[in-house]
Short mmCIF file of C-alpha atoms in Angstrom, two decimals:
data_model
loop_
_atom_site.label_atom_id
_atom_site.label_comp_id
_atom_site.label_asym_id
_atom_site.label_seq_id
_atom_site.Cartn_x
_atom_site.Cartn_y
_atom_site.Cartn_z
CA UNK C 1 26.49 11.34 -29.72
CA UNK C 2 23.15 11.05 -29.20
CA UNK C 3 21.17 9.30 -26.14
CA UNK C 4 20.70 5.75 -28.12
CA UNK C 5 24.17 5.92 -29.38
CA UNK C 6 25.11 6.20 -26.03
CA UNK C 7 22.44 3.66 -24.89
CA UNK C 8 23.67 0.80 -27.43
CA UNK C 9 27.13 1.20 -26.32
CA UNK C 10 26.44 1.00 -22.49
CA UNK C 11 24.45 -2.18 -23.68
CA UNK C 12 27.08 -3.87 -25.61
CA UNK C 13 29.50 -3.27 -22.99
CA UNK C 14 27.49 -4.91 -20.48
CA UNK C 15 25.47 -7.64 -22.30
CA UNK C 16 23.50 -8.48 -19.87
CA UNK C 17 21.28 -11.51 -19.53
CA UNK C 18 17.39 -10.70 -20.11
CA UNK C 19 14.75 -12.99 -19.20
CA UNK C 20 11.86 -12.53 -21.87
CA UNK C 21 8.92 -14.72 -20.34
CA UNK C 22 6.79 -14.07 -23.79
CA UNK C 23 9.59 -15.39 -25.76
CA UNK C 24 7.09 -17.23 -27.70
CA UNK C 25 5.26 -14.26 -29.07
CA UNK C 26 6.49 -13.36 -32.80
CA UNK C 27 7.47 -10.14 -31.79
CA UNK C 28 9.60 -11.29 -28.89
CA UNK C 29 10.89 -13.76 -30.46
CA UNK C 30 12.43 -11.83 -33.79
CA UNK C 31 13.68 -8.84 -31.32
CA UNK C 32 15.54 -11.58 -28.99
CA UNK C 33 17.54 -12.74 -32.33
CA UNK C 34 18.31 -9.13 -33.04
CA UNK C 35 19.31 -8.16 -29.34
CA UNK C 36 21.90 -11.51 -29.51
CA UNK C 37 23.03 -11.17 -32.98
CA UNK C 38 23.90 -7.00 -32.33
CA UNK C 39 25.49 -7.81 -29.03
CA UNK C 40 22.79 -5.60 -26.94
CA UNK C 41 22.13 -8.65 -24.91
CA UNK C 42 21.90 -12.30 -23.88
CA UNK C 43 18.08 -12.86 -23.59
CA UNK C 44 16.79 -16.01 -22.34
CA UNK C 45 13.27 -17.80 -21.67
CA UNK C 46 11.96 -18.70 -18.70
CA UNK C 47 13.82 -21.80 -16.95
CA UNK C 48 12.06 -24.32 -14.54
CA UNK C 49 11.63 -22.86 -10.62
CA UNK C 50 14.76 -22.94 -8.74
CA UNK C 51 15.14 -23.41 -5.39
CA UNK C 52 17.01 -20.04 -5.71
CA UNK C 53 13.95 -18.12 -7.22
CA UNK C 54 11.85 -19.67 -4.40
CA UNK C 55 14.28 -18.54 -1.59
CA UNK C 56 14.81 -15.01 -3.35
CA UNK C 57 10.91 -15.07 -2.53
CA UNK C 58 10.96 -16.47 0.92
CA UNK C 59 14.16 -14.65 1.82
CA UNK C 60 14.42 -11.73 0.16
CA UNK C 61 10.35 -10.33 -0.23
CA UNK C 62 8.73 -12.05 2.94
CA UNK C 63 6.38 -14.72 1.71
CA UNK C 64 5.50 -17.71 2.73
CA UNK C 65 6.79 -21.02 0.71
CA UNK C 66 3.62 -22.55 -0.53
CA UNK C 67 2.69 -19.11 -1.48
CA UNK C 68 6.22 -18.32 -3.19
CA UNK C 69 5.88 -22.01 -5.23
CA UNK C 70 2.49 -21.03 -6.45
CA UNK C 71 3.40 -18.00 -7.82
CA UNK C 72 6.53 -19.43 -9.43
CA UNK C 73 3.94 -21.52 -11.54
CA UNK C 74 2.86 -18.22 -13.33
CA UNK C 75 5.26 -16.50 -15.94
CA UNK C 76 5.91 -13.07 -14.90
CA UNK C 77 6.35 -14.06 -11.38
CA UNK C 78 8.81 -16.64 -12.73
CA UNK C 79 10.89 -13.99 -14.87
CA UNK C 80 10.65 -11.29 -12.06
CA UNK C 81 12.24 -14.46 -9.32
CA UNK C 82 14.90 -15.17 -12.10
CA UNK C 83 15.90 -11.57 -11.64
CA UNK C 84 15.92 -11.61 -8.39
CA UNK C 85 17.70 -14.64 -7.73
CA UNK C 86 20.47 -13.56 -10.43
CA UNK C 87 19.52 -16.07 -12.56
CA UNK C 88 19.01 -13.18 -15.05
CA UNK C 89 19.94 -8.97 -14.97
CA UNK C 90 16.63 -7.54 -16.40
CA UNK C 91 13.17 -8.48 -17.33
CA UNK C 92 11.38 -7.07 -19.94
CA UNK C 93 7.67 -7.98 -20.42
CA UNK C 94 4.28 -6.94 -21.77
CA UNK C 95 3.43 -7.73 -25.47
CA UNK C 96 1.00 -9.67 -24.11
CA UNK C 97 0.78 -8.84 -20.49
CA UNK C 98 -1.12 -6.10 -19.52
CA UNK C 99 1.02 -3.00 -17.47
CA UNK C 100 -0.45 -3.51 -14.14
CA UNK C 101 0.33 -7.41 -14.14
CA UNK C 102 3.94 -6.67 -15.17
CA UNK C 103 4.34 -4.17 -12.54
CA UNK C 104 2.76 -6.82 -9.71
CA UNK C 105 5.30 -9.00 -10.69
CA UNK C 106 7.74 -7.14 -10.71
CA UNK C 107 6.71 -4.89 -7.19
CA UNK C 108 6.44 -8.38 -5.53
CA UNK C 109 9.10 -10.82 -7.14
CA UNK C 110 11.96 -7.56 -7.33
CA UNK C 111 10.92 -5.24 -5.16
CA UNK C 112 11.35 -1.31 -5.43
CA UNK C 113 14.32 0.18 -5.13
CA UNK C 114 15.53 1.52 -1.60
CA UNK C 115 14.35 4.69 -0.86
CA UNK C 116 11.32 4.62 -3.75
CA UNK C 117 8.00 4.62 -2.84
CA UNK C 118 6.23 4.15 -5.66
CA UNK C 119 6.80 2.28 -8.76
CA UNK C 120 6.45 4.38 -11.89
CA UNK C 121 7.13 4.88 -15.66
CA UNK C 122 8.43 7.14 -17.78
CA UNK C 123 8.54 7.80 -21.94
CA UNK C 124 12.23 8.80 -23.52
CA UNK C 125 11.28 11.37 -26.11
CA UNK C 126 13.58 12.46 -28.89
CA UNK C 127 12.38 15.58 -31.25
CA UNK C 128 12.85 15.69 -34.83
CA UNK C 129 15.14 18.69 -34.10
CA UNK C 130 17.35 16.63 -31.56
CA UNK C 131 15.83 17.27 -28.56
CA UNK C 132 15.66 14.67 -25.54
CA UNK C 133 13.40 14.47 -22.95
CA UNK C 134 11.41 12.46 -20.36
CA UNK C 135 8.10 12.75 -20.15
CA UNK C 136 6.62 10.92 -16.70
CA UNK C 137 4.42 9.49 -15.38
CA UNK C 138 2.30 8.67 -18.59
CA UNK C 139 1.41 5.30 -17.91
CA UNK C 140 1.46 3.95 -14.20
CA UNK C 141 -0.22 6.20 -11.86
CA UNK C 142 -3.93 7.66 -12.36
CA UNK C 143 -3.74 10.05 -10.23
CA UNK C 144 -0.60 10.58 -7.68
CA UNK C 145 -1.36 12.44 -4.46
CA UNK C 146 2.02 14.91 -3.58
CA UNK C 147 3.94 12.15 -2.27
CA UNK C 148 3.52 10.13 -5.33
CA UNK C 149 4.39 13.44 -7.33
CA UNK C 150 7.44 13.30 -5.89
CA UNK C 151 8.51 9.89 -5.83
CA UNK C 152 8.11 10.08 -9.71
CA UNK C 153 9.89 13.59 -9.95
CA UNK C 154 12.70 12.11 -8.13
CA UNK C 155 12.68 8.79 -10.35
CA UNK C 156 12.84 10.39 -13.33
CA UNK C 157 15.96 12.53 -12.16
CA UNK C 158 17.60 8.91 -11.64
CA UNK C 159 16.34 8.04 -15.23
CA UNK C 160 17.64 11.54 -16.80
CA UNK C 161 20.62 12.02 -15.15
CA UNK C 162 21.31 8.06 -16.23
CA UNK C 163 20.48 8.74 -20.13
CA UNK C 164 20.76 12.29 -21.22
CA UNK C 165 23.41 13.30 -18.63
CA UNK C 166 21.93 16.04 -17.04
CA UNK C 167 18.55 16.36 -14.94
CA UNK C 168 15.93 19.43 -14.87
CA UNK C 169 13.10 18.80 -13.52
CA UNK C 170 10.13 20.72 -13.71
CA UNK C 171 6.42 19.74 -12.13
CA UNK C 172 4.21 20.68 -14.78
CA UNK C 173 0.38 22.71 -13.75
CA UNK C 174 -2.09 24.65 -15.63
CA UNK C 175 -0.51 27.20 -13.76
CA UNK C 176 2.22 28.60 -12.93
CA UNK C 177 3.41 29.60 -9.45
CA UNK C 178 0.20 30.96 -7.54
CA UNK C 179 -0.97 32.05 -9.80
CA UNK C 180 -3.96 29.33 -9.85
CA UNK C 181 -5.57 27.68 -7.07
CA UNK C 182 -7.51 23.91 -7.15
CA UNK C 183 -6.71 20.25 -5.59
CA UNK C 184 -4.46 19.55 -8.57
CA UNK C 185 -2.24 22.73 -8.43
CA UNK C 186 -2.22 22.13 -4.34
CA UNK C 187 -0.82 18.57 -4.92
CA UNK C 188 1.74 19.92 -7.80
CA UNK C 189 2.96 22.44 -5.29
CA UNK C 190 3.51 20.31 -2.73
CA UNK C 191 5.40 17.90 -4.79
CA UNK C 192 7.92 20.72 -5.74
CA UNK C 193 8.17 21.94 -1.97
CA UNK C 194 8.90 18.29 -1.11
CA UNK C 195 11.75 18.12 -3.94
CA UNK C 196 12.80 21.61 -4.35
CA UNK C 197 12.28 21.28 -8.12
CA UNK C 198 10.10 23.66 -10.08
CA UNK C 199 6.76 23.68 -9.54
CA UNK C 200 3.67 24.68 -10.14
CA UNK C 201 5.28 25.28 -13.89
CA UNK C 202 3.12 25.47 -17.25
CA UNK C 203 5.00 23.55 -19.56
CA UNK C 204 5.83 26.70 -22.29
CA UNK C 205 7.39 28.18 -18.79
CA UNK C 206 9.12 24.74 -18.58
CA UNK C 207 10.66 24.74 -22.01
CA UNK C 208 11.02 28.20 -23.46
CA UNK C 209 13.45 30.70 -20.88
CA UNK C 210 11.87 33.98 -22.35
CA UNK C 211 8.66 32.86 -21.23
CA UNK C 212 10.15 31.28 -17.98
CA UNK C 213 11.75 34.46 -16.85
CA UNK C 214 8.59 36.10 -17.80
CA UNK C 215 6.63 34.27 -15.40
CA UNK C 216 9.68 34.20 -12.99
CA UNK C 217 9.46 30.57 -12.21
CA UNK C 218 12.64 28.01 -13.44
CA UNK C 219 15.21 28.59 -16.38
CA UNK C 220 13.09 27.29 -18.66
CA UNK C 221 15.23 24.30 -20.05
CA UNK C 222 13.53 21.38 -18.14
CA UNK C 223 14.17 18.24 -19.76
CA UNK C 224 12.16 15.97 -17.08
CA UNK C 225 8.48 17.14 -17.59
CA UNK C 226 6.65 15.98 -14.69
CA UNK C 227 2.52 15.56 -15.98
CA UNK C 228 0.31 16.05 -12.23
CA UNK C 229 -1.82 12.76 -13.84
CA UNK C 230 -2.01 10.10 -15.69
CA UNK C 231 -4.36 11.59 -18.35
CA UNK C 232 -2.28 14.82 -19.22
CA UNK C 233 1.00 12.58 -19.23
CA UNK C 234 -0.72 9.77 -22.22
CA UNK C 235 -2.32 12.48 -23.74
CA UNK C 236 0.86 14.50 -23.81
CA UNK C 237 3.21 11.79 -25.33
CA UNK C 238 0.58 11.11 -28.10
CA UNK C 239 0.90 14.61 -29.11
CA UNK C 240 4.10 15.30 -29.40
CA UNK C 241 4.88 11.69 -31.14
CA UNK C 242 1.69 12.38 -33.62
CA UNK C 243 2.33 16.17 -34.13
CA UNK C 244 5.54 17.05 -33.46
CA UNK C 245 6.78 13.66 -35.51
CA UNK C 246 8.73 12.78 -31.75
CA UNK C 247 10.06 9.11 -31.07
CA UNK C 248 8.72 7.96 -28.17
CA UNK C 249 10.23 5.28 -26.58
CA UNK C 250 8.59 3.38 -23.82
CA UNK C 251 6.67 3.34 -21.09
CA UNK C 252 9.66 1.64 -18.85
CA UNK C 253 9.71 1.43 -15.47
CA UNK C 254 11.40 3.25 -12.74
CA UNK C 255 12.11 2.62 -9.33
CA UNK C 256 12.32 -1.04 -8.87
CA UNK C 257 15.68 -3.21 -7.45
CA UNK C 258 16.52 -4.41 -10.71
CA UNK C 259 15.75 -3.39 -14.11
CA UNK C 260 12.62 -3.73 -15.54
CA UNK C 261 10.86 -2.48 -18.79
CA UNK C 262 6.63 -2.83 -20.09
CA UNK C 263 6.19 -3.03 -23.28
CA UNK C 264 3.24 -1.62 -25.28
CA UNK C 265 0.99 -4.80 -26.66
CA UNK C 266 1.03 -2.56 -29.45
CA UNK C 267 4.82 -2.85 -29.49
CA UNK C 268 7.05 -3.28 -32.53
CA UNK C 269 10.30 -5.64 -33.19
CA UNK C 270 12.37 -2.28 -33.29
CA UNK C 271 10.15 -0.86 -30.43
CA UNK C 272 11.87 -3.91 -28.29
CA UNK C 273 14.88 -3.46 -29.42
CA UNK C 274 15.22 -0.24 -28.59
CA UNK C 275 13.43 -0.44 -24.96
CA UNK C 276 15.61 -3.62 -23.90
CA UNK C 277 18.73 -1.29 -24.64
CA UNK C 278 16.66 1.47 -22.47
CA UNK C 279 16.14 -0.63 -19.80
CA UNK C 280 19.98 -2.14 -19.30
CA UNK C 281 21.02 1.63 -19.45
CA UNK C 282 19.62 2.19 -16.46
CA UNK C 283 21.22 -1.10 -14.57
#
């Protein structure tokens, strides 16, 4: 079975309620009717401000009531308060948010998760040949310092282990080992001395085990590839989805309280679909 199989059935069994706060948009809109007529989910539109979303604010995240009211008047703050006050499971937003509002919303209303320092996202990739993999961080973080490096290694172990089953990680360089030297291979290897997982690794030492054993670093059957910035994890997924003909599913994000997924404005009925069903896997 492969990792949506698996994904749809986790979703059905749990049908879970989703608040959409873009319900209104087209896309949304056709995907919700598919999500509730396939039994993936129960989405719903935002509701009027409870008194429950406003203490989930006061109470749960710190602020202030006149400053948790205000923010109930705007949408994503609304849907990421619903979650939190259990008025919904999951929110999924961004067809017409951009990424960083979602994840504002989301950091304040939700919260991350305990133990996570940094929010961050991840891509599920699956090959033509079958393959599955996680490529992260490709859409959050610029550029993450060690610590950051590491909080999204050890996300996307959560995430892996959660959908494929199994979790290796490797903390991909333009080097491998010591063999190079420069700020970026500095940071990658003190992400994988902070985490223990495989690092600095190039990523045909990640993925192929003759060259891995070659360059004596890893097994080379990573499934988690770790990118040390934001521009070689976008430009990475790209590839793969325009050359190698990959499915890329995503970005979603990892590390927050409760489930929470950002959609591409450039998303696609099945694309949401697809990324709700994601998202409530990981719940």
């Amino acid at each position: 079975m492969g990792v949506l199989d698996r994904v749809y059935e986790q979703a059905k069994a749990r049908r879970a309620r989703v608040v959409f706060p873009e319900m209104a948009e087209a896309r949304v809109a056709e995907a919700c009717a598919r999500l509730k007529a396939e039994g993936l989910a129960d989405p719903v539109g935002l509701i009027d401000s409870t008194e429950a979303m406003v203490a989930a604010l006061v109470e749960g995240r710190g602020l202030k009531e006149p400053v948790a009211r205000r923010m109930l008047e705007r949408p994503l703050y609304r849907a990421a308060a619903m979650v939190a006050a259990g008025e919904a499971e999951a929110m999924v937003a961004g067809a017409d948010a951009p990424t960083r509002r979602v994840i504002e919303a989301a950091a304040i209303g939700i919260g991350l998760a305990e133990g996570v320092s940094l929010p961050s996202s991840f891509f599920l990739m699956i090959l033509p040949d079958g393959r599955e993999l996680i490529f992260a961080d490709c859409a959050v973080n610029v550029a993450p310092d060690a610590d950051g490096l590491a909080a999204i290694a050890l996300a996307s172990e959560a995430t892996a282990k959660a959908l494929l089953g199994r979790a290796q990680v490797a903390l991909l360089s333009f080097s491998t080992g010591t063999s190079g030297a420069g700020d970026s291979v500095d940071r990658v290897r003190r992400a994988a001395e902070i985490t223990g997982f495989p690092g600095p690794v190039q990523a045909d030492a990640a993925l192929n085990p003759v060259i891995a054993a070659k360059k004596g670093l890893g097994a080379g059957d990573a499934n988690v590839l770790v990118f040390p910035d934001l521009d070689s994890g976008n430009i990475a997924y790209k590839l793969t989805q325009e050359l190698a003909g990959a499915q890329a599913l995503g970005p979603i994000l990892q590390g927050f309280r409760r489930p929470v997924c950002d959609l591409s404005r450039g998303t696609t009925v099945d694309d949401i679909v697809t990324a709700t069903a994601v998202t409530l896997a990981l719940g």
